[in-house]
Every structure is written in structure tokens, then in C-alpha cells.
mmCIF file of C-alpha atoms in Angstrom:
data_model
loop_
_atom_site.group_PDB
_atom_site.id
_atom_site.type_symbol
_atom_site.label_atom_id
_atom_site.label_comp_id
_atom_site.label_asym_id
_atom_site.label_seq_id
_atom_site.Cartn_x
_atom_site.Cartn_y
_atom_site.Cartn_z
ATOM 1 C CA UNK A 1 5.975 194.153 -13.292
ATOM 2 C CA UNK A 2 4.834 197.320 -12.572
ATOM 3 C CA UNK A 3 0.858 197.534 -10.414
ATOM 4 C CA UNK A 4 -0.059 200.204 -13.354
ATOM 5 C CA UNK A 5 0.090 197.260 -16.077
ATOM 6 C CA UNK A 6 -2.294 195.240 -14.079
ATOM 7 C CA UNK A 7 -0.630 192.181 -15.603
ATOM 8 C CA UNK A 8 -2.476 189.851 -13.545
ATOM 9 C CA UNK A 9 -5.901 190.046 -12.431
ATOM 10 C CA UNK A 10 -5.745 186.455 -9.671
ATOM 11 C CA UNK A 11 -2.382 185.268 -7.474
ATOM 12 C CA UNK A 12 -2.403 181.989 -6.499
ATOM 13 C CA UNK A 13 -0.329 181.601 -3.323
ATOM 14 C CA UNK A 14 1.096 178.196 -2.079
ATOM 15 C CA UNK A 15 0.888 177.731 1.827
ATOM 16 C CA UNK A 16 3.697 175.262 3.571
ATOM 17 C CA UNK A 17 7.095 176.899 3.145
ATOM 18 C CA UNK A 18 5.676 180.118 1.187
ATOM 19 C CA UNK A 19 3.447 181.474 3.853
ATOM 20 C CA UNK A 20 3.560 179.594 6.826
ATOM 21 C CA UNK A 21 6.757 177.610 8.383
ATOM 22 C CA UNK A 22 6.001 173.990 8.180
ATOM 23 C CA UNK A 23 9.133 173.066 9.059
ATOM 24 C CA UNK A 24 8.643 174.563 12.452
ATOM 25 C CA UNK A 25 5.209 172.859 12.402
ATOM 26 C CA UNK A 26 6.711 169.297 11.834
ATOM 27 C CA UNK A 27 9.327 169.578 14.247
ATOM 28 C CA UNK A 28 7.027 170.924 16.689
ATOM 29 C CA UNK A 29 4.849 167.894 15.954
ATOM 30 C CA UNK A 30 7.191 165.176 15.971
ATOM 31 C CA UNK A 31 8.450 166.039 19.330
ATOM 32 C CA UNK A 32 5.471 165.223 20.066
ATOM 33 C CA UNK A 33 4.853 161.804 18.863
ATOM 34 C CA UNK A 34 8.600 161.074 19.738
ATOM 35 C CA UNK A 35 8.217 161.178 22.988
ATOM 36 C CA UNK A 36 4.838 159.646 23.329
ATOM 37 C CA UNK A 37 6.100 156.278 21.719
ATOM 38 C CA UNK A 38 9.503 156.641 24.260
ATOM 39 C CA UNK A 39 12.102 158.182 22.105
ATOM 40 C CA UNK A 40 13.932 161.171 22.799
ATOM 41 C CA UNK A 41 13.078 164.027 19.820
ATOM 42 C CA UNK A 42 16.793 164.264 18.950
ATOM 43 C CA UNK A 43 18.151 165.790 15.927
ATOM 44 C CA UNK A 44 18.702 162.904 14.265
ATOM 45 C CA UNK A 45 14.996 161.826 14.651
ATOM 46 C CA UNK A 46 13.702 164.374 13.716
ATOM 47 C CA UNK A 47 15.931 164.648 10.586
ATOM 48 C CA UNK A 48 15.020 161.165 9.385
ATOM 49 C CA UNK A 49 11.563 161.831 9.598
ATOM 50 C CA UNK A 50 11.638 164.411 7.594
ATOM 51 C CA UNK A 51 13.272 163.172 4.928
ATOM 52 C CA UNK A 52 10.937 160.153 4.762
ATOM 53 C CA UNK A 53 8.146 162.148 4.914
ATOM 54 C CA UNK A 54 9.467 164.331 1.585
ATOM 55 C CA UNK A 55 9.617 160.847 0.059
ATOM 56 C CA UNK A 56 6.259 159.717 0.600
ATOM 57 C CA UNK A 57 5.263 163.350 -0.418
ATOM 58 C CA UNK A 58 6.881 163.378 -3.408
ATOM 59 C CA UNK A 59 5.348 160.308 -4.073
ATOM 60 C CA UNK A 60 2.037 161.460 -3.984
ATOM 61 C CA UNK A 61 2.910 164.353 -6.090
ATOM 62 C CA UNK A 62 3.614 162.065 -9.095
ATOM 63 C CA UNK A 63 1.002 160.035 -8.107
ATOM 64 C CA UNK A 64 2.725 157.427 -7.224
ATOM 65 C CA UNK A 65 1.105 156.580 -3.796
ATOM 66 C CA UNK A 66 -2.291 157.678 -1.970
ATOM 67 C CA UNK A 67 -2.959 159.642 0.570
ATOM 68 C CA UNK A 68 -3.901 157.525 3.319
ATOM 69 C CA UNK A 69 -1.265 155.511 2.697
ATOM 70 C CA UNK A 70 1.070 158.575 2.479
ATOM 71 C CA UNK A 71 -0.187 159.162 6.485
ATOM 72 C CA UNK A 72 0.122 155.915 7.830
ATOM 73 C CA UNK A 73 3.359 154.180 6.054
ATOM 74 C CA UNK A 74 5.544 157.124 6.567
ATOM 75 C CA UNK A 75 5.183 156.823 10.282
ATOM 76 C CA UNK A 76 5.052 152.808 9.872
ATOM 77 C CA UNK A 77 8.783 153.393 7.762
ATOM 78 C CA UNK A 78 9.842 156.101 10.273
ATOM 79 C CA UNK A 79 9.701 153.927 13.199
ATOM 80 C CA UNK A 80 10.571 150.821 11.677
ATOM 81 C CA UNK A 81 14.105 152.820 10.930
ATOM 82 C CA UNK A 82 13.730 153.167 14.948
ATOM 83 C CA UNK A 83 13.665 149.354 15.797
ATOM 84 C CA UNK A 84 9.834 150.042 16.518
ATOM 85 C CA UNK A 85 6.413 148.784 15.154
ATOM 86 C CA UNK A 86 3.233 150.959 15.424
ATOM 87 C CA UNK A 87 0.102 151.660 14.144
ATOM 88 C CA UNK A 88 0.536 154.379 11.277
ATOM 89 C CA UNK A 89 -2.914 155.809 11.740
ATOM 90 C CA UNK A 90 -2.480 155.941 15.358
ATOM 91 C CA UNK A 91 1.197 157.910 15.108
ATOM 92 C CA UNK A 92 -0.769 160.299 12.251
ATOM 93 C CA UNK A 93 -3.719 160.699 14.900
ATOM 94 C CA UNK A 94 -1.478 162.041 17.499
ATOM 95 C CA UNK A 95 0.702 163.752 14.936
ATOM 96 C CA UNK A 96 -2.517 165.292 13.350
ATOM 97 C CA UNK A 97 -3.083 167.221 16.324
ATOM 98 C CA UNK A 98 -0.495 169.200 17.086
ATOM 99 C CA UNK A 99 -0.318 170.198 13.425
ATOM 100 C CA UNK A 100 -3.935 171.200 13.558
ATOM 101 C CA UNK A 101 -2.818 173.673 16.179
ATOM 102 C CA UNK A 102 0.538 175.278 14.778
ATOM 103 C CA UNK A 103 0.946 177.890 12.805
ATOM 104 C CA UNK A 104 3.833 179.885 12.275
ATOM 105 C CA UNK A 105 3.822 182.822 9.936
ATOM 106 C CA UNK A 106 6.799 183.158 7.360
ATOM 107 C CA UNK A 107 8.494 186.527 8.054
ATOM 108 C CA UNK A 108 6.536 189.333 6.315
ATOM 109 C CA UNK A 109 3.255 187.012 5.320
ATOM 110 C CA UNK A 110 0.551 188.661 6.585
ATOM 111 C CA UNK A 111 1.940 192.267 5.297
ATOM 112 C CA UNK A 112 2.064 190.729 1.937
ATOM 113 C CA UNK A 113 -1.414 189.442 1.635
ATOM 114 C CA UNK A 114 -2.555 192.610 3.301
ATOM 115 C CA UNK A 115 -0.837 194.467 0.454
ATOM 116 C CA UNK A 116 -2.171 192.284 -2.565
ATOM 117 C CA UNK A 117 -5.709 191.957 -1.143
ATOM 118 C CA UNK A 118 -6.683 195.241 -2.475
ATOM 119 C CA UNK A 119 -4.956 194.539 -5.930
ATOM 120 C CA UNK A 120 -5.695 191.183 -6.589
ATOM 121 C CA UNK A 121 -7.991 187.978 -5.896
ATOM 122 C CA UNK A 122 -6.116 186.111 -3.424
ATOM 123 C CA UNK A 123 -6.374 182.243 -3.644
ATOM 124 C CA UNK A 124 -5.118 179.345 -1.708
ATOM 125 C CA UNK A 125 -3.236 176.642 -3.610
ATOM 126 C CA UNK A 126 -2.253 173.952 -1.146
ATOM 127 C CA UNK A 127 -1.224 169.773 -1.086
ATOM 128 C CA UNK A 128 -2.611 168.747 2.213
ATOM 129 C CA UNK A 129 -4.973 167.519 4.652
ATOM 130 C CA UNK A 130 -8.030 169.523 4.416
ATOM 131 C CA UNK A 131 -9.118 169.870 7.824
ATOM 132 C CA UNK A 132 -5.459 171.007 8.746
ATOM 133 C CA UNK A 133 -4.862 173.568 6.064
ATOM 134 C CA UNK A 134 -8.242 175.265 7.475
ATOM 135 C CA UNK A 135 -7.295 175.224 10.601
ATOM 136 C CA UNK A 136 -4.129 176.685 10.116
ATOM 137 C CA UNK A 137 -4.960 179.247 7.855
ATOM 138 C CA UNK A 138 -7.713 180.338 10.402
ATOM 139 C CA UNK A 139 -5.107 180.260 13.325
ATOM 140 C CA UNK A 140 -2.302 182.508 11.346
ATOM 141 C CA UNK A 141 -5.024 185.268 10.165
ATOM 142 C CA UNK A 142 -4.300 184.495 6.689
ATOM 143 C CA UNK A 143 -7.783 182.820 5.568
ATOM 144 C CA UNK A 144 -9.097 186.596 5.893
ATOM 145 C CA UNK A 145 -7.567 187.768 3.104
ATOM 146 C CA UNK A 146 -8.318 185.121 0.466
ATOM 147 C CA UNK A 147 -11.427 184.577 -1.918
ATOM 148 C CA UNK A 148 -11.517 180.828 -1.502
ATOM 149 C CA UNK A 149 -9.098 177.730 -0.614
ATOM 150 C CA UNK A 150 -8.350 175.140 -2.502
ATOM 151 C CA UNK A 151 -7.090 172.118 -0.905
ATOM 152 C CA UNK A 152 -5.459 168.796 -2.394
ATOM 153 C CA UNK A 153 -7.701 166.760 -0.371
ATOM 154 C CA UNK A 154 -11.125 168.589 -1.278
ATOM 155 C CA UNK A 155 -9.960 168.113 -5.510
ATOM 156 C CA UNK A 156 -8.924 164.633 -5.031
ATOM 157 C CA UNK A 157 -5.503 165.675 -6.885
ATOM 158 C CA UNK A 158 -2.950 167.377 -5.995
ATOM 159 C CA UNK A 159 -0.615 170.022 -7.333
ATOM 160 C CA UNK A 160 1.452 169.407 -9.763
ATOM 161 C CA UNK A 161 -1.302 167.519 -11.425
ATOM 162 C CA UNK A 162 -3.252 169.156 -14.519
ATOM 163 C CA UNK A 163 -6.852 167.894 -12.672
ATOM 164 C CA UNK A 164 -5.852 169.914 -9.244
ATOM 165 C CA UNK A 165 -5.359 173.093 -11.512
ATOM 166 C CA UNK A 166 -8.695 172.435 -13.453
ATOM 167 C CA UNK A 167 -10.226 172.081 -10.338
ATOM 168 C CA UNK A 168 -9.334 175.527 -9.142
ATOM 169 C CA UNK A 169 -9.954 177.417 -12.336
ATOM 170 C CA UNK A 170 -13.258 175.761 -12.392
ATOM 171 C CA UNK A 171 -14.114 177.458 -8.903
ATOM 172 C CA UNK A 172 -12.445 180.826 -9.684
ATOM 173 C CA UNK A 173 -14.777 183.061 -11.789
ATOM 174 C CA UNK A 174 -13.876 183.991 -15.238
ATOM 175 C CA UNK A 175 -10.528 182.229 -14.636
ATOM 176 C CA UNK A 176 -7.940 183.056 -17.052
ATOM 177 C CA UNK A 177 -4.435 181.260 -16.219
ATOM 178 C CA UNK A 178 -2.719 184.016 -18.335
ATOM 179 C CA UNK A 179 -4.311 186.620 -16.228
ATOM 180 C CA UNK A 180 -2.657 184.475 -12.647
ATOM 181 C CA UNK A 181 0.415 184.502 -10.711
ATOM 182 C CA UNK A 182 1.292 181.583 -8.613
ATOM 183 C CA UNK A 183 3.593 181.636 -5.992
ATOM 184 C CA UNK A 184 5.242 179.109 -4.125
ATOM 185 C CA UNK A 185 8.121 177.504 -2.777
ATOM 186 C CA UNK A 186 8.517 173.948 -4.539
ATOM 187 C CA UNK A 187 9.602 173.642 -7.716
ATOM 188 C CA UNK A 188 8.351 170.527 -8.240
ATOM 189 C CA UNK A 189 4.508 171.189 -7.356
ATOM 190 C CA UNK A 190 4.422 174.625 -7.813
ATOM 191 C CA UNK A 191 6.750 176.154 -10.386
ATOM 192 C CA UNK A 192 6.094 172.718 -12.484
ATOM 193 C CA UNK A 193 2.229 172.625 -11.616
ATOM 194 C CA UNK A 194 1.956 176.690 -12.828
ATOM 195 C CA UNK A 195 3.777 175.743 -16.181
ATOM 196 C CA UNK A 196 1.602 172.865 -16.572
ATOM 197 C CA UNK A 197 -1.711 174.897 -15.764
ATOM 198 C CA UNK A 198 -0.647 177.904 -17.910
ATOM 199 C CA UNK A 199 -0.216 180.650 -15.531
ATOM 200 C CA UNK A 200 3.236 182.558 -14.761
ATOM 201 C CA UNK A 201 4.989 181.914 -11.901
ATOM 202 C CA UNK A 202 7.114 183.471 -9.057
ATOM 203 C CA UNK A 203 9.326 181.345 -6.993
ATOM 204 C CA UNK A 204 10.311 182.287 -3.827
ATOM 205 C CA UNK A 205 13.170 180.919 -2.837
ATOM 206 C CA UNK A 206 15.069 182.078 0.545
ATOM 207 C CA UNK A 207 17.770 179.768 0.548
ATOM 208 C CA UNK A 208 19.280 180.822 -2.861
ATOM 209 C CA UNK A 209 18.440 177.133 -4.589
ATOM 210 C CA UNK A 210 18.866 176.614 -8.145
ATOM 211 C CA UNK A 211 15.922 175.189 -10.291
ATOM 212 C CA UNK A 212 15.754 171.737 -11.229
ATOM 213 C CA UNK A 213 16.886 171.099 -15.014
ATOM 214 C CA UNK A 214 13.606 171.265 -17.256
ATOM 215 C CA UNK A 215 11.690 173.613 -14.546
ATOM 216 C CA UNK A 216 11.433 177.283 -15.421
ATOM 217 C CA UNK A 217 9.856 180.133 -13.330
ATOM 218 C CA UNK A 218 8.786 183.612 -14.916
ATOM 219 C CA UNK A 219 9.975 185.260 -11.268
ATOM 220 C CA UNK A 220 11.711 184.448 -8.664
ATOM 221 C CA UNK A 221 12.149 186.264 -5.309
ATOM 222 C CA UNK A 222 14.258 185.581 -2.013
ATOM 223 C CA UNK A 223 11.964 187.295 0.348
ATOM 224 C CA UNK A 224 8.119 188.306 1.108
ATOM 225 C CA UNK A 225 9.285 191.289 0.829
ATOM 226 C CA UNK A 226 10.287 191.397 -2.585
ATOM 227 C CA UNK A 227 6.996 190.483 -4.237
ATOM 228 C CA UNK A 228 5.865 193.537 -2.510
ATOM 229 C CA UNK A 229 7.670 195.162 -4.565
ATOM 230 C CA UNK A 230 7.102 193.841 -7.816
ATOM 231 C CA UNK A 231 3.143 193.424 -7.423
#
């Protein structure tokens, strides 16, 4: 994939686990709320609410379940599992917050899209709140070096949906999805969502995961780094 070929004219780039470290973000979060509603942020917490959050997330990706009530019943499930009742918009209030306000850069982020700015349009693909993303984005530096975000919550679908991908090529001028990269981290909204939409895709994939049967990527990298050197 050599720069000289000029293979691609647009990269899409995901956000949560591709440029910035949600994980860290969550677990900052739910410290948080933990200890607001009396509960000690242990481990264990914060390991169940994670993986009831992917659920309700994965959920929405298929469509399965909105997003308000994505917000509010994974924090009404989550502390049910704790013995506790609460108000699920009050928890994602609180929780909301401190998310607004983190934003930790993946390793070698910011030297990427520093490097690709002057080769390529840069665009945000994201699932999310759209309030959050923005702020986040603005926080870590990265908003700087992209043309325009596009956010779940703004489309009113959500990646790997065929209407969240029109949506974007509608706002991206003279968009050609066999001209476009995306990159992300999920194969299940991303790598799935660029096969759908027509455009290659790169996944990046630190941990060394293998792909889910029936989900193929064009490209697939284990650090920032790396796409560096292939763009």
C-alpha cells in the first residue's frame, strides 16, 4: 500500500479503542458512580459492568434496543446484579460526566493523524453519545486534524448499519467508498460496517484476536504505528 499509489483518497477512523482508550475512560467513570451509590469500585464491579454494558451495546448495534434505553437499563441491570435499585438516567447522569471529561490517547494517536492529515481527508466514524464524542475529541487534540465527525447519535443509526454509512458518504464530498479506508477496532461495527458500506478496511488489533467467522478485513495492523507505515 504504498503513499505513491494514492489508493485511497478519504480514511475513516473509528474512535473508542482505535484512538482513544475507553476502557480507561469507563473504569475511570465507574469508580465514580460506584462509590457515589456506596459500593467499593472493586475489580469485580467494575468487570461486570463492563460486560453488561458490551451487551446492551451490542444490542444496539443490531438494532436490537435504543439508545436511551441502552443508557438507563444497563445501569438499572448493573445494579440490580448489586442487590440495588436506582434510577438509570440518574446513574448515566453522573456517569455522563466524568466521561465527558476523559480522554486518554491510544499510544501513537495523535502522531498518526498528524501523519495522514497531509495525505488524506480524515473523518470521524464513531457509535456514541454526541455531546461526549465532541468533547472528547476536543480534549485529546484529535478533532484538529479531521474534516468532519460523524456521530451515531447525530445519524440516528449507528455503525454497522448501511443508513449510518449513507449518512456519512452523504456529508463527505464526492464520496467514493472504493476510494476510503476505515479503521477501527471492532469487528463487528467496523470491519462488518466497512464491508457492508463498500470501502476497504484495516483492523487494528493489539491484542492479536482472530476475526469472527464470516468477517473479513483487507488490513490488519497491531499497532498505530504500523498504519504509519503502510499509508
Amino acid at each position: 500500500m504504498e503513499s505513491r499509489e494514492r489508493k485511497f483518497d478519504v480514511i475513516l477512523l473509528d474512535v473508542d479503542g482505535t484512538l482513544l482508550d475507553f476502557g480507561m475512560s469507563e473504569r475511570q467513570g465507574m469508580r465514580v458512580v460506584l462509590e457515589q451509590y456506596g459500593f467499593e469500585p472493586t475489580e469485580e464491579r467494575l468487570l461486570l459492568y463492563h460486560e453488561i454494558n458490551e451487551g446492551f451495546w451490542s444490542a444496539f448495534e443490531r438494532g436490537e434496543v435504543t439508545k436511551d434505553n441502552l443508557v438507563r437499563q444497563r445501569f438499572e441491570t448493573f445494579f440490580d446484579r448489586l442487590g440495588r435499585a436506582v434510577d438509570g438516567h440518574e446513574a448515566e447522569e453522573l456517569y455522563r460526566r466524568q466521561l465527558d471529561a476523559s480522554a486518554f490517547l491510544i499510544d501513537g494517536a495523535l502522531e498518526l493523524c498528524a501523519y495522514l492529515k497531509d495525505r488524506y481527508d480524515l473523518y470521524v466514524v464513531t457509535n456514541g453519545t454526541s455531546s461526549t464524542q465532541y468533547k472528547r475529541l476536543a480534549a485529546s487534540g484529535l478533532d484538529s486534524f479531521m474534516k468532519d465527525i460523524f456521530v451515531s447519535e447525530d445519524a440516528g443509526s449507528q455503525k454497522p448499519q448501511k443508513e449510518y454509512f449513507d449518512y456519512c458518504f452523504s456529508r463527505i464530498p464526492d464520496a467514493n467508498p472504493r476510494r476510503m479506508l476505515l479503521i477501527g477496532d471492532s469487528p463487528a461495527s467496523d470491519i462488518k460496517g466497512g464491508m457492508a458500506a463498500g470501502t476497504y478496511t484495516c483492523w487494528y488489533n493489539p491484542g492479536g484476536n482472530a476475526l469472527p467467522e464470516g468477517i473479513r478485513a483487507d488490513y490488519e495492523v497491531g499497532s498505530l504505528k504500523e498504519l504509519m507505515n503502510l499509508l
